Short mmCIF file of C-alpha atoms in Angstrom, two decimals:
data_model
loop_
_atom_site.label_atom_id
_atom_site.label_comp_id
_atom_site.label_asym_id
_atom_site.label_seq_id
_atom_site.Cartn_x
_atom_site.Cartn_y
_atom_site.Cartn_z
CA MET A 1 -51.67 -116.29 -6.29
CA LEU A 2 -48.20 -115.09 -7.28
CA ILE A 3 -49.28 -114.58 -10.87
CA LEU A 4 -52.31 -112.54 -9.81
CA LEU A 5 -50.16 -110.29 -7.65
CA PHE A 6 -47.71 -109.83 -10.50
CA LEU A 7 -50.53 -108.99 -12.90
CA ALA A 8 -51.92 -106.39 -10.48
CA TYR A 9 -48.46 -104.86 -10.09
CA SER A 10 -48.03 -104.92 -13.88
CA VAL A 11 -51.24 -102.94 -14.31
CA PHE A 12 -49.97 -100.36 -11.81
CA CYS A 13 -46.62 -100.18 -13.63
CA TYR A 14 -48.38 -99.78 -16.96
CA TRP A 15 -50.36 -96.89 -15.52
CA VAL A 16 -47.22 -95.20 -14.22
CA ILE A 17 -44.97 -95.81 -17.24
CA VAL A 18 -47.31 -95.60 -20.23
CA ARG A 19 -50.29 -93.62 -19.02
CA ASP A 20 -50.19 -90.42 -16.94
CA GLY A 21 -49.54 -92.13 -13.61
CA ALA A 22 -46.07 -90.67 -13.08
CA GLU A 23 -47.36 -87.14 -13.46
CA VAL A 24 -50.20 -87.86 -11.03
CA LEU A 25 -47.84 -89.35 -8.45
CA VAL A 26 -45.39 -86.46 -8.74
CA ASN A 27 -48.17 -83.97 -8.02
CA TRP A 28 -49.45 -85.70 -4.88
CA GLU A 29 -48.85 -83.54 -1.84
CA TRP A 30 -48.74 -86.36 0.74
CA LEU A 31 -46.07 -88.38 -1.07
CA PRO A 32 -43.20 -87.13 1.18
CA LEU A 33 -44.97 -88.76 4.10
CA PHE A 34 -44.96 -92.07 2.21
CA ASP A 35 -41.46 -92.09 0.73
CA LEU A 36 -38.91 -89.29 0.79
CA PHE A 37 -36.93 -90.82 -2.08
CA ALA A 38 -39.93 -90.96 -4.41
CA ALA A 39 -40.97 -87.44 -3.47
CA SER A 40 -37.72 -86.01 -4.83
CA LEU A 41 -38.05 -87.68 -8.25
CA THR A 42 -39.26 -86.12 -11.46
CA ALA A 43 -41.86 -87.90 -13.57
CA ARG A 44 -39.20 -89.30 -15.88
CA GLU A 45 -37.09 -90.62 -13.00
CA LEU A 46 -40.18 -92.13 -11.39
CA LYS A 47 -41.02 -93.95 -14.62
CA PHE A 48 -37.47 -95.31 -14.79
CA SER A 49 -37.48 -96.55 -11.20
CA VAL A 50 -40.88 -98.21 -11.65
CA CYS A 51 -39.61 -99.88 -14.83
CA ILE A 52 -36.57 -101.23 -13.00
CA SER A 53 -38.71 -102.49 -10.11
CA TRP A 54 -41.07 -104.18 -12.58
CA LEU A 55 -38.13 -105.97 -14.25
CA VAL A 56 -36.83 -107.12 -10.85
CA SER A 57 -40.28 -108.41 -9.89
CA LEU A 58 -40.53 -110.21 -13.25
CA VAL A 59 -37.23 -111.98 -12.64
CA PHE A 60 -38.31 -112.89 -9.10
CA MET A 61 -41.66 -114.24 -10.31
CA LEU A 62 -40.06 -116.32 -13.08
CA TYR A 63 -37.46 -117.69 -10.67
CA THR A 64 -40.14 -118.61 -8.15
CA LEU A 65 -42.35 -120.27 -10.77
CA PHE A 66 -39.60 -122.31 -12.38
CA SER A 67 -37.76 -123.27 -9.19
CA GLY A 68 -40.80 -125.05 -7.78
CA ASP A 69 -41.08 -122.88 -4.66
CA ALA A 70 -44.51 -121.51 -5.56
#
């Protein structure tokens, strides 16, 4: 289950970082209601923060898989 969740999150991160997802998210009008921090970011900053969060989730997934807690 953990791997499937990570794969789904990876697809979302791919969309934001590589495709035009960051530009789409920056242009959403309701984003300030969801997260004030993300609403103040530019597309480039949003891509960077998603990349960092993907790396953190990768480390967490690998730790969980190899520690035997899964």
